[in-house]
Amino acid sequence: MIPPLIGNAALMRMAMSGVDLVPLAERLLARAAADPQDANALMDMSMILQLTGNRELALTLQMQALEIDPLYRLPAPRGEASVRLLAFMTPGDLMTNTPLDCLLEDSDVALDMLYVGAGLAPPAELPEHDILFIAIGASDRNAPLLAELAEVTRDWPRPVLNLPEHTAWTSREAACARLRGAPGVVMPATARVDRETLARVDAGELPLTTVLDDGAFPIIARPIDTHAGQGLVKIDAPAGIAAFLDGAADAEFHVSSFIDYRNADGQFRKYRIVLIDGRPYASHMGVSENWMIHYLNAGMAESAAKRAEEERFMVGFDADFARRHAVAIAAIHARMQLDYLVIDCAETPDGRLLIFEVDTGAVVHAMDPVDIYPYKPPQMRKVFAAFRAMLGQAMQRRVG
């Protein structure tokens, strides 16, 4: 009998706790060598490789696992399941699909993850489930799959969360279009530009207004379908375009205007908000002197002052941040129409909500060291309880 799947959340927790994953990786490789049909070993090994920075090999092993079996099961952590959740996922790295097991670590929800697309053969029968969750994120590669799933799920016999046609609205260009003019919201227009066009702007053959309406530097540019700051560069003047192109092999890029969102103290503050059934919850905030903030590079663990500010943000979120931006958040929910949405954002100097990205694949977790971040577990329990409550309400719709 094949040993059960460890799962991404458990492996991420080990990595963030400083556990040496090499012995586990060796055991998984031994299992796969002894039984070439041990898809669970290959899938877990793929995640370890992602966590240790070997993305290409990780995705190769993932596809090998999926060719053996496209369906992976995680039992309810609390024992007997009260909810059977089926998630449609697709091959890719950690940002490709909603990391649902991170939201369900201490729940009564059993999770079945069925990988679709990429030529994978569907199972003869779908597992019994109470709710279907479309966990596949928006991207160029996933656009045809989401369109196909929109047809497949139109008359699904169970409640469907995060409808695929709405998930498609979270692509950078679509999100900008949907949120344009939303009250209290600022989201700089994003344009898709090919390498040749950018090179012509650099050479002075085309004005920047052919790419962006406002035509003003600085701008930010990144390769298509990248997240977490991969390849993201701020270009302060036309002369910076050549250096950006020299450092990127991609054929197309997303470009948008840069908005300086520094506070009066000269620090940048970036917030991750989780929108569950339309209600906002704080996930984390980062404080940095660098405009490109990511939680892991913001020096939060090294600064008691920054952590104290994040604690105040979390404790006072409902009465402060959520109240100040209530109109903007309601508009985002109304326009995106997603049951679960992650918003990376900041505040403009005039007090509006500056949106960097809306997506369904960002990691929301409770894995930070409790001795350093003692204020986080209570907040994350609110997030996870809200997610579980959303599942319960979806089940009630089925009953009704």
C-alpha positions as a printed NumPy array, in Angstrom:
array([[  0.   ,   0.   ,   0.   ],
       [  1.353,   3.419,  -1.003],
       [  2.06 ,   5.691,   2.001],
       [ -0.164,   8.784,   2.23 ],
       [  0.7  ,  12.175,   0.803],
       [  2.535,  14.463,   3.209],
       [  1.273,  17.544,   1.39 ],
       [  2.558,  21.004,   0.644],
       [  1.472,  22.663,   3.886],
       [  3.214,  20.102,   6.092],
       [  6.388,  20.321,   4.015],
       [  6.327,  24.117,   4.059],
       [  5.915,  24.062,   7.82 ],
       [  8.976,  21.802,   8.142],
       [ 11.025,  24.101,   5.912],
       [  9.975,  27.266,   7.752],
       [ 10.764,  25.596,  11.069],
       [ 14.319,  24.903,   9.917],
       [ 13.925,  21.136,   9.56 ],
       [ 16.585,  19.523,   7.403],
       [ 14.571,  18.077,   4.516],
       [ 17.453,  16.048,   3.057],
       [ 16.768,  12.842,   5.047],
       [ 13.084,  13.004,   4.088],
       [ 13.993,  13.592,   0.448],
       [ 16.257,  10.548,   0.517],
       [ 13.433,   8.406,   1.92 ],
       [ 11.042,   9.668,  -0.743],
       [ 13.533,   8.906,  -3.505],
       [ 14.024,   5.416,  -2.099],
       [ 10.265,   4.884,  -2.092],
       [  9.959,   6.029,  -5.692],
       [ 12.818,   3.749,  -6.736],
       [ 11.224,   0.765,  -4.977],
       [  7.764,   1.471,  -6.423],
       [  7.61 ,   3.461,  -9.684],
       [  3.841,   3.867,  -9.129],
       [  4.32 ,   5.731,  -5.837],
       [  2.92 ,   9.038,  -7.066],
       [  2.693,  10.444,  -3.532],
       [  6.455,  10.13 ,  -3.086],
       [  7.095,  11.947,  -6.364],
       [  4.607,  14.698,  -5.553],
       [  6.089,  15.314,  -2.102],
       [  9.604,  15.211,  -3.528],
       [  8.541,  17.782,  -6.124],
       [  7.47 ,  20.143,  -3.345],
       [ 10.744,  19.697,  -1.459],
       [ 12.615,  20.612,  -4.629],
       [ 10.494,  23.747,  -5.006],
       [ 11.224,  24.728,  -1.425],
       [ 14.955,  24.256,  -1.987],
       [ 15.032,  26.296,  -5.194],
       [ 15.181,  23.55 ,  -7.841],
       [ 12.056,  24.591,  -9.724],
       [ 12.657,  22.91 , -13.079],
       [ 13.394,  19.484, -11.631],
       [ 10.469,  19.959,  -9.244],
       [  8.054,  20.489, -12.129],
       [  9.492,  17.503, -13.996],
       [  8.884,  15.226, -11.013],
       [  5.429,  16.731, -10.555],
       [  4.447,  15.794, -14.098],
       [  5.796,  12.276, -13.582],
       [  3.581,  11.985, -10.519],
       [  0.539,  13.363, -12.321],
       [  0.95 ,  10.965, -15.218],
       [  0.664,   8.151, -12.668],
       [ -2.269,   9.674, -10.8  ],
       [ -3.892,  13.117, -11.18 ],
       [ -5.78 ,  12.818,  -7.861],
       [ -4.241,  13.468,  -4.411],
       [ -5.952,  13.189,  -1.052],
       [ -5.402,  14.881,   2.282],
       [ -7.667,  13.641,   5.092],
       [ -9.309,  16.031,   7.522],
       [ -6.634,  16.981,  10.107],
       [ -9.147,  16.659,  12.953],
       [-10.202,  13.142,  12.021],
       [-13.625,  12.447,  10.588],
       [-14.48 ,  14.905,   7.831],
       [-17.5  ,  17.167,   8.07 ],
       [-16.803,  18.663,   4.632],
       [-15.479,  16.924,   1.531],
       [-13.79 ,  19.562,  -0.617],
       [-12.787,  18.79 ,  -4.186],
       [-10.318,  21.225,  -5.756],
       [ -9.479,  21.471,  -9.436],
       [ -5.787,  22.274,  -9.808],
       [ -3.314,  22.283, -12.669],
       [  0.427,  21.526, -12.944],
       [  2.776,  24.301, -11.884],
       [  4.647,  25.837,  -9.002],
       [  3.319,  26.95 ,  -5.628],
       [  1.729,  30.118,  -7.051],
       [ -0.223,  28.264,  -9.756],
       [ -3.044,  27.046,  -7.512],
       [ -4.706,  28.253,  -4.33 ],
       [ -2.694,  26.55 ,  -1.532],
       [ -5.824,  25.236,   0.148],
       [ -4.076,  22.879,   2.529],
       [ -2.464,  25.912,   4.201],
       [ -5.968,  27.183,   4.975],
       [ -7.159,  23.786,   6.233],
       [ -4.272,  22.688,   8.474],
       [ -6.404,  22.375,  11.612],
       [ -9.836,  21.698,  10.17 ],
       [-12.495,  19.047,   9.733],
       [-12.243,  19.336,   5.943],
       [-11.013,  16.492,   3.733],
       [ -9.309,  17.804,   0.603],
       [ -9.176,  15.994,  -2.737],
       [ -6.933,  17.719,  -5.286],
       [ -7.606,  16.768,  -8.894],
       [ -5.088,  18.06 , -11.419],
       [ -6.552,  18.87 , -14.824],
       [ -5.238,  20.245, -18.101],
       [ -1.767,  19.716, -19.597],
       [ -3.013,  16.598, -21.362],
       [ -3.755,  14.788, -18.116],
       [ -6.31 ,  12.01 , -18.355],
       [ -9.321,  12.571, -16.071],
       [-10.247,   9.833, -13.606],
       [-13.044,   7.434, -14.501],
       [-15.089,   8.816, -11.607],
       [-14.818,  11.986,  -9.578],
       [-14.504,  11.554,  -5.82 ],
       [-17.624,  12.2  ,  -3.788],
       [-17.605,  15.801,  -2.653],
       [-19.778,  18.444,  -1.039],
       [-18.146,  21.487,  -2.67 ],
       [-16.006,  22.118,  -5.734],
       [-13.322,  24.807,  -5.449],
       [-11.604,  26.119,  -8.581],
       [ -8.059,  26.526,  -7.268],
       [ -6.437,  27.245, -10.641],
       [ -5.04 ,  30.758, -10.874],
       [ -5.28 ,  33.087, -13.84 ],
       [ -2.399,  33.127, -16.32 ],
       [ -1.842,  33.06 , -20.067],
       [ -1.275,  29.319, -19.889],
       [ -4.371,  28.687, -17.796],
       [ -6.753,  30.961, -19.714],
       [ -8.021,  28.23 , -22.126],
       [ -8.391,  25.787, -19.226],
       [-10.41 ,  28.27 , -17.163],
       [-12.638,  28.931, -20.162],
       [-13.184,  25.194, -20.611],
       [-13.943,  24.724, -16.922],
       [-16.468,  27.557, -17.065],
       [-18.483,  25.399, -19.454],
       [-17.88 ,  22.185, -17.524],
       [-18.994,  23.65 , -14.185],
       [-21.966,  25.648, -15.437],
       [-24.463,  23.008, -14.268],
       [-22.296,  21.338, -11.623],
       [-24.41 ,  19.322,  -9.168],
       [-22.577,  20.734,  -6.144],
       [-21.786,  24.317,  -5.069],
       [-18.794,  25.766,  -6.948],
       [-16.542,  28.325,  -5.258],
       [-14.326,  30.732,  -7.21 ],
       [-16.065,  30.291, -10.547],
       [-13.464,  29.851, -13.314],
       [-14.868,  32.673, -15.446],
       [-14.436,  35.03 , -12.492],
       [-10.981,  33.713, -11.641],
       [ -9.922,  34.733, -15.154],
       [-10.618,  38.352, -14.15 ],
       [ -7.612,  38.31 , -11.807],
       [ -5.077,  38.444, -14.645],
       [ -3.139,  41.706, -14.474],
       [ -4.773,  43.297, -17.506],
       [ -8.293,  42.084, -16.707],
       [ -8.054,  43.154, -13.059],
       [ -6.945,  46.648, -14.068],
       [ -9.884,  46.906, -16.443],
       [-12.418,  45.664, -13.889],
       [-11.145,  47.855, -11.063],
       [-10.709,  50.997, -13.143],
       [-12.726,  53.785, -11.591],
       [-13.716,  51.781,  -8.516],
       [-14.355,  54.171,  -5.608],
       [-11.42 ,  54.5  ,  -3.256],
       [ -9.217,  52.269,  -5.44 ],
       [ -6.039,  53.056,  -7.351],
       [ -4.658,  50.381,  -9.663],
       [ -2.217,  51.647, -12.278],
       [ -3.125,  50.548, -15.775],
       [ -1.056,  47.592, -16.91 ],
       [ -0.079,  47.132, -20.545],
       [  1.321,  44.098, -22.318],
       [  4.31 ,  45.102, -24.401],
       [  6.615,  43.08 , -26.606],
       [ 10.39 ,  43.355, -26.537],
       [ 10.604,  45.199, -29.842],
       [  8.202,  47.925, -28.738],
       [ 10.126,  48.536, -25.515],
       [ 13.373,  48.656, -27.48 ],
       [ 11.872,  51.295, -29.772],
       [ 10.858,  53.383, -26.75 ],
       [ 14.438,  53.068, -25.517],
       [ 15.754,  54.201, -28.908],
       [ 13.454,  57.241, -28.94 ],
       [ 11.505,  55.923, -31.925],
       [  8.257,  55.684, -29.938],
       [  6.982,  57.838, -27.085],
       [  6.126,  56.112, -23.829],
       [  2.5  ,  57.157, -24.417],
       [  2.238,  54.403, -27.019],
       [  2.681,  51.946, -24.148],
       [  1.06 ,  53.747, -21.2  ],
       [ -1.541,  56.482, -21.395],
       [  0.144,  58.82 , -18.932],
       [  3.526,  58.345, -20.583],
       [  5.541,  59.185, -17.486],
       [  8.56 ,  57.62 , -15.818],
       [  9.221,  55.874, -13.544],
       [  7.535,  52.687, -14.701],
       [  7.745,  49.121, -13.468],
       [  8.193,  46.16 , -15.781],
       [  8.134,  42.409, -15.345],
       [  7.894,  39.289, -17.523],
       [  4.391,  37.999, -18.239],
       [  2.793,  35.73 , -15.603],
       [  5.417,  36.284, -12.909],
       [  4.715,  36.847,  -9.225],
       [  6.548,  37.55 ,  -5.978],
       [  8.8  ,  40.112,  -7.629],
       [ 10.365,  37.71 , -10.12 ],
       [ 12.054,  39.837, -12.763],
       [ 10.319,  42.985, -11.478],
       [ 12.289,  46.191, -12.139],
       [ 11.594,  49.897, -11.656],
       [ 12.756,  51.914, -14.651],
       [ 13.326,  55.541, -13.752],
       [ 14.177,  56.904, -17.195],
       [ 14.279,  55.766, -20.848],
       [ 17.933,  54.834, -20.459],
       [ 16.955,  52.091, -18.007],
       [ 14.97 ,  50.144, -20.593],
       [ 18.061,  48.742, -22.309],
       [ 19.462,  47.366, -19.057],
       [ 16.102,  45.77 , -18.257],
       [ 15.912,  44.099, -21.674],
       [ 19.504,  42.901, -21.413],
       [ 18.656,  41.172, -18.151],
       [ 15.496,  39.469, -19.398],
       [ 15.161,  36.825, -22.081],
       [ 11.372,  37.073, -22.324],
       [  9.494,  38.128, -25.431],
       [  6.7  ,  40.016, -23.665],
       [  6.351,  42.075, -20.518],
       [  3.807,  43.8  , -18.35 ],
       [  4.518,  47.467, -17.709],
       [  2.69 ,  49.95 , -15.514],
       [  3.222,  53.332, -13.948],
       [  5.01 ,  53.441, -10.611],
       [  3.196,  55.179,  -7.782],
       [  5.345,  56.318,  -4.897],
       [  3.537,  55.014,  -1.822],
       [  6.051,  56.008,   0.846],
       [  4.673,  57.204,   4.139],
       [  5.797,  60.415,   5.828],
       [  8.595,  58.513,   7.607],
       [ 10.062,  57.456,   4.26 ],
       [  9.094,  53.806,   4.693],
       [  6.995,  51.75 ,   2.306],
       [  4.179,  49.614,   3.73 ],
       [  2.613,  46.733,   1.86 ],
       [ -0.42 ,  44.807,   3.085],
       [ -1.806,  41.382,   2.232],
       [ -5.56 ,  41.244,   2.7  ],
       [ -7.694,  38.128,   2.345],
       [-11.216,  38.65 ,   1.07 ],
       [-13.454,  35.74 ,   2.127],
       [-17.073,  35.87 ,   1.05 ],
       [-16.654,  39.623,   0.698],
       [-15.239,  40.272,   4.159],
       [-11.611,  41.412,   4.54 ],
       [ -9.067,  39.872,   6.906],
       [ -5.478,  40.877,   7.599],
       [ -2.881,  38.315,   6.517],
       [  0.357,  40.273,   6.97 ],
       [  2.065,  43.582,   6.4  ],
       [  5.635,  44.447,   5.509],
       [  7.553,  47.635,   6.272],
       [ 10.668,  48.476,   4.281],
       [ 12.727,  51.338,   2.91 ],
       [ 12.663,  49.435,  -0.419],
       [  9.654,  49.957,  -2.698],
       [  9.612,  46.285,  -3.725],
       [  8.479,  44.726,  -0.475],
       [  8.152,  41.044,   0.162],
       [  7.565,  39.791,   3.633],
       [ 10.732,  37.709,   3.666],
       [ 12.968,  40.613,   2.584],
       [ 11.361,  43.334,   4.699],
       [ 13.408,  42.503,   7.792],
       [ 10.333,  41.889,   9.927],
       [ 11.97 ,  39.14 ,  11.965],
       [ 14.915,  41.408,  12.762],
       [ 12.896,  44.446,  13.857],
       [ 10.778,  44.512,  17.001],
       [  9.418,  47.908,  15.949],
       [  8.166,  46.573,  12.616],
       [  6.569,  43.571,  14.277],
       [  4.881,  45.841,  16.81 ],
       [  3.427,  47.831,  13.929],
       [  2.209,  44.666,  12.224],
       [  0.603,  43.577,  15.496],
       [ -1.217,  46.905,  15.765],
       [ -2.34 ,  46.519,  12.161],
       [ -3.778,  43.076,  12.856],
       [ -5.358,  43.826,  16.217],
       [ -6.99 ,  47.023,  15.001],
       [ -7.723,  45.887,  11.454],
       [-11.527,  45.821,  11.643],
       [-11.845,  49.193,  13.349],
       [ -9.093,  50.939,  11.373],
       [ -7.847,  49.685,   7.998],
       [-10.979,  47.744,   7.026],
       [-13.242,  50.616,   8.045],
       [-11.21 ,  53.284,   6.238],
       [-11.226,  51.236,   3.041],
       [-14.688,  49.698,   3.384],
       [-16.   ,  51.337,   0.219],
       [-12.965,  50.257,  -1.822],
       [-13.071,  46.692,  -0.497],
       [-16.791,  46.398,  -1.215],
       [-16.181,  47.638,  -4.749],
       [-13.414,  45.087,  -5.297],
       [-15.66 ,  42.275,  -4.116],
       [-18.55 ,  43.44 ,  -6.29 ],
       [-16.364,  43.727,  -9.386],
       [-14.258,  40.563,  -8.951],
       [-17.123,  38.323,  -7.711],
       [-14.849,  35.735,  -6.113],
       [-15.548,  33.808,  -2.924],
       [-11.845,  33.836,  -1.982],
       [ -9.41 ,  36.506,  -3.117],
       [ -6.011,  37.727,  -1.935],
       [ -5.212,  41.425,  -2.327],
       [ -1.669,  42.802,  -2.165],
       [ -1.983,  46.511,  -1.61 ],
       [ -0.734,  49.728,  -0.019],
       [ -2.117,  53.185,   0.699],
       [ -1.524,  56.232,  -1.453],
       [ -0.505,  59.503,   0.205],
       [ -4.085,  60.758,  -0.27 ],
       [ -5.511,  57.736,   1.544],
       [ -6.785,  55.541,  -1.283],
       [ -6.198,  51.801,  -1.57 ],
       [ -3.343,  51.131,  -3.996],
       [ -3.731,  47.677,  -5.563],
       [ -0.638,  45.82 ,  -6.693],
       [ -2.251,  42.502,  -7.435],
       [ -5.412,  40.503,  -6.867],
       [ -5.123,  36.751,  -7.199],
       [ -6.168,  33.412,  -5.791],
       [ -2.769,  31.726,  -5.537],
       [ -0.872,  33.799,  -2.96 ],
       [  0.148,  31.827,   0.11 ],
       [ -1.815,  32.586,   3.276],
       [ -0.485,  30.592,   6.201],
       [  0.175,  30.356,   9.938],
       [  3.709,  29.027,   9.836],
       [  5.781,  31.931,  11.138],
       [  7.678,  31.184,  14.386],
       [  5.348,  31.824,  17.306],
       [  8.18 ,  32.986,  19.557],
       [  8.907,  35.835,  17.129],
       [  5.344,  36.518,  15.971],
       [  3.116,  35.657,  18.979],
       [  0.352,  37.918,  17.678],
       [ -0.127,  36.066,  14.395],
       [ -1.83 ,  32.793,  15.421],
       [ -4.985,  34.511,  16.768],
       [ -5.313,  36.532,  13.566],
       [ -4.756,  33.568,  11.275],
       [ -7.293,  31.531,  13.217],
       [ -9.819,  34.225,  12.253],
       [ -8.869,  33.783,   8.593],
       [ -9.118,  30.007,   8.708],
       [-12.4  ,  30.119,  10.65 ],
       [-13.841,  32.455,   8.029],
       [-12.755,  30.104,   5.244],
       [-14.336,  27.148,   7.042],
       [-17.518,  29.155,   7.627],
       [-17.655,  29.939,   3.906],
       [-17.521,  26.214,   3.156],
       [-20.326,  25.604,   5.641],
       [-22.484,  28.272,   4.034],
       [-21.842,  26.731,   0.622],
       [-23.023,  23.376,   1.939],
       [-26.184,  25.042,   3.215],
       [-26.869,  26.324,  -0.296],
       [-26.68 ,  22.728,  -1.494],
       [-29.113,  21.598,   1.177],
       [-31.431,  24.487,   0.37 ]])
